[in-house]
Amino acid sequence: MEFETRYGPLYVTRHAFQRWVQRTGRSELDMLGALSRAWRPSKRQLRRIRQREAGWSPRRILECDHAYFIVRNGSIVTVYDKHQTDFNQELHHD
């Protein structure tokens, strides 16, 4: 499904919708609302996120109040809950 964000259209994979529901406990409709308000962190903010979440180093993300959306090749491929404390554990289970 293609969705318009403030940075242009992005394709949202079915996997991303499933991970949003699984990891945040919110509905798919909530995800579309969050995407419409999502922002790109600055390079400094992205560096801090990478330091805080050791072993997790995406190149391009969108961020909302509840989650990080991982973007690759114009598609949102997965979602991580911002309030989850162990990203490494989740990365190894995907």
GROMACS .gro file of C-alpha atoms in nm:
model
   94
    1MET     CA    1   0.000   0.000   0.000
    2GLU     CA    2   0.139   0.339  -0.094
    3PHE     CA    3   0.098   0.617   0.159
    4GLU     CA    4   0.176   0.989   0.136
    5THR     CA    5   0.409   1.124   0.405
    6ARG     CA    6   0.547   1.475   0.450
    7TYR     CA    7   0.858   1.349   0.265
    8GLY     CA    8   0.669   1.208  -0.033
    9PRO     CA    9   0.502   0.875  -0.105
   10LEU     CA   10   0.628   0.560   0.064
   11TYR     CA   11   0.516   0.204   0.013
   12VAL     CA   12   0.417   0.031   0.340
   13THR     CA   13   0.473  -0.346   0.343
   14ARG     CA   14   0.230  -0.590   0.499
   15HIS     CA   15   0.513  -0.697   0.731
   16ALA     CA   16   0.543  -0.337   0.858
   17PHE     CA   17   0.170  -0.326   0.937
   18GLN     CA   18   0.198  -0.658   1.124
   19ARG     CA   19   0.501  -0.542   1.323
   20TRP     CA   20   0.327  -0.213   1.410
   21VAL     CA   21   0.030  -0.400   1.559
   22GLN     CA   22   0.252  -0.659   1.730
   23ARG     CA   23   0.507  -0.420   1.878
   24THR     CA   24   0.299  -0.114   1.966
   25GLY     CA   25  -0.039  -0.275   2.035
   26ARG     CA   26  -0.210  -0.012   1.817
   27SER     CA   27  -0.434  -0.053   1.512
   28GLU     CA   28  -0.334  -0.022   1.146
   29LEU     CA   29  -0.542   0.296   1.127
   30ASP     CA   30  -0.329   0.439   1.410
   31MET     CA   31  -0.022   0.358   1.200
   32LEU     CA   32  -0.149   0.563   0.908
   33GLY     CA   33  -0.211   0.857   1.142
   34ALA     CA   34   0.136   0.819   1.292
   35LEU     CA   35   0.293   0.808   0.946
   36SER     CA   36   0.123   1.131   0.847
   37ARG     CA   37   0.287   1.302   1.147
   38ALA     CA   38   0.621   1.115   1.137
   39TRP     CA   39   0.948   1.303   1.098
   40ARG     CA   40   1.306   1.224   0.998
   41PRO     CA   41   1.550   1.261   1.284
   42SER     CA   42   1.848   1.486   1.220
   43LYS     CA   43   2.189   1.325   1.171
   44ARG     CA   44   2.276   1.409   1.531
   45GLN     CA   45   1.951   1.257   1.660
   46LEU     CA   46   2.004   0.946   1.447
   47ARG     CA   47   2.356   0.910   1.588
   48ARG     CA   48   2.216   0.934   1.942
   49ILE     CA   49   1.950   0.673   1.864
   50ARG     CA   50   2.223   0.439   1.733
   51GLN     CA   51   2.433   0.493   2.047
   52ARG     CA   52   2.136   0.437   2.276
   53GLU     CA   53   2.030   0.120   2.093
   54ALA     CA   54   2.366  -0.056   2.058
   55GLY     CA   55   2.386  -0.285   1.756
   56TRP     CA   56   2.095  -0.115   1.580
   57SER     CA   57   2.212   0.109   1.297
   58PRO     CA   58   1.954   0.180   1.027
   59ARG     CA   59   2.050   0.436   0.764
   60ARG     CA   60   1.708   0.591   0.712
   61ILE     CA   61   1.418   0.602   0.953
   62LEU     CA   62   1.103   0.796   1.020
   63GLU     CA   63   1.013   0.856   1.381
   64CYS     CA   64   0.678   0.916   1.549
   65ASP     CA   65   0.579   0.940   1.913
   66HIS     CA   66   0.544   0.563   1.946
   67ALA     CA   67   0.779   0.395   1.698
   68TYR     CA   68   1.063   0.401   1.450
   69PHE     CA   69   0.975   0.316   1.088
   70ILE     CA   70   1.268   0.158   0.901
   71VAL     CA   71   1.282   0.279   0.539
   72ARG     CA   72   1.461   0.094   0.256
   73ASN     CA   73   1.429   0.164  -0.116
   74GLY     CA   74   1.121   0.384  -0.076
   75SER     CA   75   0.938   0.131   0.142
   76ILE     CA   76   0.871   0.105   0.512
   77VAL     CA   77   0.992  -0.247   0.579
   78THR     CA   78   0.949  -0.285   0.955
   79VAL     CA   79   0.861  -0.099   1.274
   80TYR     CA   80   1.024  -0.089   1.618
   81ASP     CA   81   0.855   0.033   1.934
   82LYS     CA   82   1.041   0.335   2.073
   83HIS     CA   83   0.968   0.227   2.428
   84GLN     CA   84   1.113  -0.122   2.383
   85THR     CA   85   1.438  -0.148   2.577
   86ASP     CA   86   1.607  -0.440   2.401
   87PHE     CA   87   1.631  -0.382   2.026
   88ASN     CA   88   1.907  -0.640   1.989
   89GLN     CA   89   1.679  -0.915   2.114
   90GLU     CA   90   1.409  -0.817   1.863
   91LEU     CA   91   1.654  -0.793   1.574
   92HIS     CA   92   1.768  -1.151   1.625
   93HIS     CA   93   1.411  -1.283   1.632
   94ASP     CA   94   1.299  -1.129   1.300
   0.00000   0.00000   0.00000
